[in-house]
Every structure is written in structure tokens, then in C-alpha cells.
C-alpha atoms as a PDB file:
ATOM      1  CA  UNK A   1     118.776  90.698 103.698  1.00  0.00           C
ATOM      2  CA  UNK A   2     119.527  94.246 102.821  1.00  0.00           C
ATOM      3  CA  UNK A   3     119.304  96.863 105.712  1.00  0.00           C
ATOM      4  CA  UNK A   4     120.422 100.305 105.737  1.00  0.00           C
ATOM      5  CA  UNK A   5     121.017 103.058 108.076  1.00  0.00           C
ATOM      6  CA  UNK A   6     122.938 100.977 110.650  1.00  0.00           C
ATOM      7  CA  UNK A   7     123.472 104.009 112.900  1.00  0.00           C
ATOM      8  CA  UNK A   8     119.702 103.767 113.729  1.00  0.00           C
ATOM      9  CA  UNK A   9     119.902 100.186 115.080  1.00  0.00           C
ATOM     10  CA  UNK A  10     119.559 100.937 118.587  1.00  0.00           C
ATOM     11  CA  UNK A  11     116.389 102.920 117.758  1.00  0.00           C
ATOM     12  CA  UNK A  12     114.696 100.275 115.741  1.00  0.00           C
ATOM     13  CA  UNK A  13     111.416  98.696 116.885  1.00  0.00           C
ATOM     14  CA  UNK A  14     110.502  95.461 114.899  1.00  0.00           C
ATOM     15  CA  UNK A  15     106.652  94.870 114.181  1.00  0.00           C
ATOM     16  CA  UNK A  16     104.089  92.938 112.625  1.00  0.00           C
ATOM     17  CA  UNK A  17     101.817  94.854 110.390  1.00  0.00           C
ATOM     18  CA  UNK A  18      98.146  93.454 110.216  1.00  0.00           C
ATOM     19  CA  UNK A  19      96.672  93.600 113.639  1.00  0.00           C
ATOM     20  CA  UNK A  20      99.602  95.862 115.052  1.00  0.00           C
ATOM     21  CA  UNK A  21      99.751  98.960 112.706  1.00  0.00           C
ATOM     22  CA  UNK A  22      96.990  98.176 110.139  1.00  0.00           C
ATOM     23  CA  UNK A  23      93.277  96.890 110.514  1.00  0.00           C
ATOM     24  CA  UNK A  24      93.496  94.046 108.205  1.00  0.00           C
ATOM     25  CA  UNK A  25      90.710  92.003 109.662  1.00  0.00           C
ATOM     26  CA  UNK A  26      87.775  94.502 109.190  1.00  0.00           C
ATOM     27  CA  UNK A  27      88.860  95.340 105.535  1.00  0.00           C
ATOM     28  CA  UNK A  28      88.898  91.404 104.936  1.00  0.00           C
ATOM     29  CA  UNK A  29      85.510  91.002 106.167  1.00  0.00           C
ATOM     30  CA  UNK A  30      84.172  93.706 104.216  1.00  0.00           C
ATOM     31  CA  UNK A  31      85.801  92.161 101.054  1.00  0.00           C
ATOM     32  CA  UNK A  32      84.275  88.837 102.020  1.00  0.00           C
ATOM     33  CA  UNK A  33      80.944  90.393 102.378  1.00  0.00           C
ATOM     34  CA  UNK A  34      81.058  91.881  98.830  1.00  0.00           C
ATOM     35  CA  UNK A  35      82.189  88.527  97.582  1.00  0.00           C
ATOM     36  CA  UNK A  36      79.110  87.019  99.043  1.00  0.00           C
ATOM     37  CA  UNK A  37      80.461  84.960 101.958  1.00  0.00           C
ATOM     38  CA  UNK A  38      78.334  84.413 105.099  1.00  0.00           C
ATOM     39  CA  UNK A  39      80.311  85.069 108.313  1.00  0.00           C
ATOM     40  CA  UNK A  40      79.676  82.947 111.530  1.00  0.00           C
ATOM     41  CA  UNK A  41      79.804  84.080 115.115  1.00  0.00           C
ATOM     42  CA  UNK A  42      83.433  83.013 115.819  1.00  0.00           C
ATOM     43  CA  UNK A  43      86.148  85.404 116.546  1.00  0.00           C
ATOM     44  CA  UNK A  44      89.042  83.001 115.716  1.00  0.00           C
ATOM     45  CA  UNK A  45      92.242  84.169 113.922  1.00  0.00           C
ATOM     46  CA  UNK A  46      91.542  81.218 111.475  1.00  0.00           C
ATOM     47  CA  UNK A  47      89.213  82.383 108.697  1.00  0.00           C
ATOM     48  CA  UNK A  48      88.060  78.668 108.053  1.00  0.00           C
ATOM     49  CA  UNK A  49      86.391  78.903 111.669  1.00  0.00           C
ATOM     50  CA  UNK A  50      84.963  82.459 110.933  1.00  0.00           C
ATOM     51  CA  UNK A  51      83.465  81.527 107.527  1.00  0.00           C
ATOM     52  CA  UNK A  52      81.884  77.971 108.090  1.00  0.00           C
ATOM     53  CA  UNK A  53      81.439  77.501 104.352  1.00  0.00           C
ATOM     54  CA  UNK A  54      85.249  77.439 103.765  1.00  0.00           C
ATOM     55  CA  UNK A  55      87.808  74.869 104.660  1.00  0.00           C
ATOM     56  CA  UNK A  56      91.331  75.652 105.476  1.00  0.00           C
ATOM     57  CA  UNK A  57      92.735  75.679 101.899  1.00  0.00           C
ATOM     58  CA  UNK A  58      89.811  77.678 100.355  1.00  0.00           C
ATOM     59  CA  UNK A  59      90.208  80.142 103.263  1.00  0.00           C
ATOM     60  CA  UNK A  60      93.998  80.405 102.795  1.00  0.00           C
ATOM     61  CA  UNK A  61      93.744  80.930  98.875  1.00  0.00           C
ATOM     62  CA  UNK A  62      91.039  83.775  99.433  1.00  0.00           C
ATOM     63  CA  UNK A  63      93.457  85.369 101.921  1.00  0.00           C
ATOM     64  CA  UNK A  64      96.241  85.118  99.609  1.00  0.00           C
ATOM     65  CA  UNK A  65      94.438  86.723  96.741  1.00  0.00           C
ATOM     66  CA  UNK A  66      93.077  89.415  99.011  1.00  0.00           C
ATOM     67  CA  UNK A  67      96.651  90.252  99.898  1.00  0.00           C
ATOM     68  CA  UNK A  68      97.463  90.982  96.351  1.00  0.00           C
ATOM     69  CA  UNK A  69      94.521  93.309  95.619  1.00  0.00           C
ATOM     70  CA  UNK A  70      94.405  97.073  95.861  1.00  0.00           C
ATOM     71  CA  UNK A  71      92.809  96.823  99.053  1.00  0.00           C
ATOM     72  CA  UNK A  72      96.172  96.495 100.935  1.00  0.00           C
ATOM     73  CA  UNK A  73      96.752  99.994  99.826  1.00  0.00           C
ATOM     74  CA  UNK A  74      93.739 101.291 101.919  1.00  0.00           C
ATOM     75  CA  UNK A  75      93.873  99.701 105.271  1.00  0.00           C
ATOM     76  CA  UNK A  76      92.944 101.743 108.310  1.00  0.00           C
ATOM     77  CA  UNK A  77      95.307 102.150 111.266  1.00  0.00           C
ATOM     78  CA  UNK A  78      94.720 100.083 114.292  1.00  0.00           C
ATOM     79  CA  UNK A  79      93.157 101.856 117.491  1.00  0.00           C
ATOM     80  CA  UNK A  80      95.653 104.689 118.675  1.00  0.00           C
ATOM     81  CA  UNK A  81      98.559 103.521 116.553  1.00  0.00           C
ATOM     82  CA  UNK A  82      99.101 106.721 114.556  1.00  0.00           C
ATOM     83  CA  UNK A  83      99.536 108.988 117.575  1.00  0.00           C
ATOM     84  CA  UNK A  84     101.863 106.963 119.364  1.00  0.00           C
ATOM     85  CA  UNK A  85     103.822 105.527 116.464  1.00  0.00           C
ATOM     86  CA  UNK A  86     104.459 109.254 115.053  1.00  0.00           C
ATOM     87  CA  UNK A  87     105.354 110.217 118.707  1.00  0.00           C
ATOM     88  CA  UNK A  88     107.920 107.369 119.028  1.00  0.00           C
ATOM     89  CA  UNK A  89     109.516 108.386 115.633  1.00  0.00           C
ATOM     90  CA  UNK A  90     109.249 112.087 115.798  1.00  0.00           C
ATOM     91  CA  UNK A  91     110.072 112.699 119.457  1.00  0.00           C
ATOM     92  CA  UNK A  92     112.223 109.736 120.364  1.00  0.00           C
ATOM     93  CA  UNK A  93     113.525 108.846 117.220  1.00  0.00           C
ATOM     94  CA  UNK A  94     112.757 105.146 116.633  1.00  0.00           C
ATOM     95  CA  UNK A  95     112.159 103.866 113.281  1.00  0.00           C
ATOM     96  CA  UNK A  96     110.103 100.643 112.311  1.00  0.00           C
ATOM     97  CA  UNK A  97     111.189  97.631 110.818  1.00  0.00           C
ATOM     98  CA  UNK A  98     108.001  96.017 109.650  1.00  0.00           C
ATOM     99  CA  UNK A  99     107.883  92.224 109.168  1.00  0.00           C
ATOM    100  CA  UNK A 100     104.929  90.769 107.795  1.00  0.00           C
ATOM    101  CA  UNK A 101     103.798  87.451 106.299  1.00  0.00           C
ATOM    102  CA  UNK A 102     101.523  89.061 103.537  1.00  0.00           C
ATOM    103  CA  UNK A 103     103.043  88.069 100.248  1.00  0.00           C
ATOM    104  CA  UNK A 104     106.072  88.131  98.144  1.00  0.00           C
ATOM    105  CA  UNK A 105     104.315  89.969  95.271  1.00  0.00           C
ATOM    106  CA  UNK A 106     106.394  93.082  94.784  1.00  0.00           C
ATOM    107  CA  UNK A 107     103.345  95.042  93.538  1.00  0.00           C
ATOM    108  CA  UNK A 108     101.401  94.301  96.687  1.00  0.00           C
ATOM    109  CA  UNK A 109     104.475  95.119  98.971  1.00  0.00           C
ATOM    110  CA  UNK A 110     104.806  98.552  97.267  1.00  0.00           C
ATOM    111  CA  UNK A 111     101.143  99.203  97.822  1.00  0.00           C
ATOM    112  CA  UNK A 112     101.874  98.252 101.553  1.00  0.00           C
ATOM    113  CA  UNK A 113     104.696 100.420 101.910  1.00  0.00           C
ATOM    114  CA  UNK A 114     102.669 103.333 100.287  1.00  0.00           C
ATOM    115  CA  UNK A 115      99.648 102.573 102.850  1.00  0.00           C
ATOM    116  CA  UNK A 116     102.035 102.745 105.796  1.00  0.00           C
ATOM    117  CA  UNK A 117     103.852 105.996 104.856  1.00  0.00           C
ATOM    118  CA  UNK A 118     100.674 107.774 104.008  1.00  0.00           C
ATOM    119  CA  UNK A 119      99.290 106.887 107.527  1.00  0.00           C
ATOM    120  CA  UNK A 120     102.463 107.181 109.740  1.00  0.00           C
ATOM    121  CA  UNK A 121     104.609 109.493 107.625  1.00  0.00           C
ATOM    122  CA  UNK A 122     107.378 108.946 104.962  1.00  0.00           C
ATOM    123  CA  UNK A 123     110.477 108.476 107.213  1.00  0.00           C
ATOM    124  CA  UNK A 124     109.019 106.242 110.010  1.00  0.00           C
ATOM    125  CA  UNK A 125     109.838 103.166 108.024  1.00  0.00           C
ATOM    126  CA  UNK A 126     113.193 101.598 108.503  1.00  0.00           C
ATOM    127  CA  UNK A 127     112.548  98.716 106.425  1.00  0.00           C
ATOM    128  CA  UNK A 128     109.709  96.508 105.126  1.00  0.00           C
ATOM    129  CA  UNK A 129     110.320  92.741 105.028  1.00  0.00           C
ATOM    130  CA  UNK A 130     107.302  90.696 103.435  1.00  0.00           C
ATOM    131  CA  UNK A 131     107.317  86.817 103.588  1.00  0.00           C
ATOM    132  CA  UNK A 132     105.068  84.498 101.935  1.00  0.00           C
ATOM    133  CA  UNK A 133     101.472  84.676 103.112  1.00  0.00           C
ATOM    134  CA  UNK A 134     101.318  82.782 106.441  1.00  0.00           C
ATOM    135  CA  UNK A 135     104.892  82.067 106.596  1.00  0.00           C
ATOM    136  CA  UNK A 136     106.788  81.478 109.870  1.00  0.00           C
ATOM    137  CA  UNK A 137     108.803  84.595 110.915  1.00  0.00           C
ATOM    138  CA  UNK A 138     111.214  82.913 113.319  1.00  0.00           C
ATOM    139  CA  UNK A 139     114.227  82.461 110.954  1.00  0.00           C
ATOM    140  CA  UNK A 140     113.843  86.299 110.132  1.00  0.00           C
ATOM    141  CA  UNK A 141     113.673  87.183 113.595  1.00  0.00           C
ATOM    142  CA  UNK A 142     116.731  85.133 114.193  1.00  0.00           C
ATOM    143  CA  UNK A 143     118.592  87.073 111.635  1.00  0.00           C
ATOM    144  CA  UNK A 144     117.326  90.391 112.679  1.00  0.00           C
ATOM    145  CA  UNK A 145     118.453  89.704 116.291  1.00  0.00           C
ATOM    146  CA  UNK A 146     122.008  89.885 115.074  1.00  0.00           C
ATOM    147  CA  UNK A 147     121.555  93.300 113.408  1.00  0.00           C
ATOM    148  CA  UNK A 148     119.174  94.799 116.026  1.00  0.00           C
ATOM    149  CA  UNK A 149     119.972  93.098 119.494  1.00  0.00           C
ATOM    150  CA  UNK A 150     118.038  95.441 121.674  1.00  0.00           C
ATOM    151  CA  UNK A 151     115.001  95.807 119.349  1.00  0.00           C
ATOM    152  CA  UNK A 152     111.529  94.918 120.724  1.00  0.00           C
ATOM    153  CA  UNK A 153     109.068  92.613 118.783  1.00  0.00           C
ATOM    154  CA  UNK A 154     105.429  93.491 118.571  1.00  0.00           C
ATOM    155  CA  UNK A 155     102.911  91.233 117.423  1.00  0.00           C
ATOM    156  CA  UNK A 156      99.216  90.060 117.425  1.00  0.00           C
ATOM    157  CA  UNK A 157      99.541  86.469 116.661  1.00  0.00           C
ATOM    158  CA  UNK A 158     100.417  84.355 119.789  1.00  0.00           C
ATOM    159  CA  UNK A 159     102.666  81.794 118.007  1.00  0.00           C
ATOM    160  CA  UNK A 160     104.861  84.549 116.244  1.00  0.00           C
ATOM    161  CA  UNK A 161     105.153  86.663 119.440  1.00  0.00           C
ATOM    162  CA  UNK A 162     106.082  83.399 121.086  1.00  0.00           C
ATOM    163  CA  UNK A 163     108.812  82.671 118.308  1.00  0.00           C
ATOM    164  CA  UNK A 164     110.164  86.096 118.987  1.00  0.00           C
ATOM    165  CA  UNK A 165     110.524  85.360 122.812  1.00  0.00           C
ATOM    166  CA  UNK A 166     112.226  82.187 121.902  1.00  0.00           C
ATOM    167  CA  UNK A 167     114.668  84.339 119.898  1.00  0.00           C
ATOM    168  CA  UNK A 168     115.565  86.441 122.854  1.00  0.00           C
ATOM    169  CA  UNK A 169     113.271  89.406 122.182  1.00  0.00           C
ATOM    170  CA  UNK A 170     111.114  91.295 124.636  1.00  0.00           C
ATOM    171  CA  UNK A 171     107.986  90.134 122.709  1.00  0.00           C
ATOM    172  CA  UNK A 172     104.886  92.318 123.156  1.00  0.00           C
ATOM    173  CA  UNK A 173     101.397  90.805 122.347  1.00  0.00           C
ATOM    174  CA  UNK A 174      98.569  93.436 121.150  1.00  0.00           C
ATOM    175  CA  UNK A 175      95.300  91.998 122.245  1.00  0.00           C
ATOM    176  CA  UNK A 176      92.438  91.157 120.189  1.00  0.00           C
ATOM    177  CA  UNK A 177      89.411  88.973 120.581  1.00  0.00           C
ATOM    178  CA  UNK A 178      91.276  86.233 118.483  1.00  0.00           C
ATOM    179  CA  UNK A 179      94.149  86.032 120.776  1.00  0.00           C
ATOM    180  CA  UNK A 180      92.369  86.495 124.267  1.00  0.00           C
ATOM    181  CA  UNK A 181      93.059  83.012 124.913  1.00  0.00           C
ATOM    182  CA  UNK A 182      96.582  83.729 125.818  1.00  0.00           C
ATOM    183  CA  UNK A 183      97.481  82.869 129.332  1.00  0.00           C
ATOM    184  CA  UNK A 184      98.977  86.215 130.810  1.00  0.00           C
ATOM    185  CA  UNK A 185     101.187  83.947 133.141  1.00  0.00           C
ATOM    186  CA  UNK A 186     103.317  83.118 129.955  1.00  0.00           C
ATOM    187  CA  UNK A 187     106.500  85.073 128.702  1.00  0.00           C
ATOM    188  CA  UNK A 188     104.745  87.817 126.779  1.00  0.00           C
ATOM    189  CA  UNK A 189     103.841  91.416 127.750  1.00  0.00           C
ATOM    190  CA  UNK A 190     100.124  91.658 126.526  1.00  0.00           C
ATOM    191  CA  UNK A 191      98.609  94.869 126.132  1.00  0.00           C
ATOM    192  CA  UNK A 192      95.496  96.761 124.558  1.00  0.00           C
ATOM    193  CA  UNK A 193      96.714  99.871 123.250  1.00  0.00           C
ATOM    194  CA  UNK A 194      99.710 101.647 121.570  1.00  0.00           C
ATOM    195  CA  UNK A 195      99.752 103.807 124.559  1.00  0.00           C
ATOM    196  CA  UNK A 196     100.807 101.097 126.744  1.00  0.00           C
ATOM    197  CA  UNK A 197     103.407 100.304 124.264  1.00  0.00           C
ATOM    198  CA  UNK A 198     104.717 103.783 124.162  1.00  0.00           C
ATOM    199  CA  UNK A 199     104.914 103.853 127.823  1.00  0.00           C
ATOM    200  CA  UNK A 200     106.669 100.455 128.118  1.00  0.00           C
ATOM    201  CA  UNK A 201     109.269 101.725 125.614  1.00  0.00           C
ATOM    202  CA  UNK A 202     109.831 105.125 126.897  1.00  0.00           C
END
């Protein structure tokens, strides 16, 4: 995979995008409401549990479709991410390698890049790697570990955070209602805010 600016390798943070930098979930629920779907009471990560009328293949197909719409150019930032991401970049010299399982559609990826740079600044991004929707990130994380051996991995999906831990990363889990089942006796560092991430890093 093409990576540039090797001189910054010791100052790179590897992060997921949706649920870590951008508020995908609320935008998706808004989209589903406009499409006429009824939302249930579940706060699960799996949309087939949140929308009882959908089975897993149907919900996955809708997520794939949503991820290729213009909606991905207008997602809002997560919580206090803007202040602390900018501070990590502008004050401490970190740049962000964003690893997302959104889509391999190049137009949607470019919209995502524009969305991130509009919110966090046009130089904070070291690289953006987008895998197929829902794809495992483990093999990519393994490759990136060679390039960036000291990088921290920040995720919101427990399974992906644990994959990073298995590859030797310090793996930080950003808490949400859909991942509050995580047992804090496990190997992940679980946090509620970017302020906590910032303090952990610096």
C-alpha cells in the first residue's frame, strides 16, 4: 500500500473513522428515517438488531448503499474530537492514518477525505485507507505495524480493537452504547472522550 512522508512515522496515529472521528451512526439513523424504516429500542452495533424489519443481508446492503451516497461528505465530528485531534496535529506534530471499512468506491472515498479535511484541517491526514464495507482490518494493521511500529490504534468496534491488540498495538476503544459490553479487565484501554485519548498520548 502506498504510504508517503516516512519521516513522520513516529508521529502517526492510526484510527478508525466512523464512531472515532465522525458520527456515522446518527447520520445513518436519519437516512433510515427518511427511507421509511422503523427503528427499534436496541443500541446494538448490528443494524439488523436496531431495525427489526431487516435481516442481516438486507441491513448490510443498505449500509453499503448509504456509504456510497453524498451523505458521507457531511458527517459531523464525534464528541470533542475536533479540539483534541487539531491539538495533537498542530501542537504535537501528529498526523492521522485513517483506516476505515467503508467502501472501495473511489468517489465515496474522495468524499470521505474531503469531509475529514473540512473538519480537522487539510494537513492532519497522513493517509486514508478504505477497505470493503465491513471488511476485517487485521491484515492491513499487520502491514502498517511494520511501517509504524510505535503507532497507537484507536477504534470503536471491539472486534477490530482486539485485532489491533493481537498485532501488538496499544489499542484504545472509544466507548459507545453499542460497545459497553466490553469487559474492562481485557487488554483494551477504554475511554469516553478524545480528551482522555489526548492525555494518554501526550
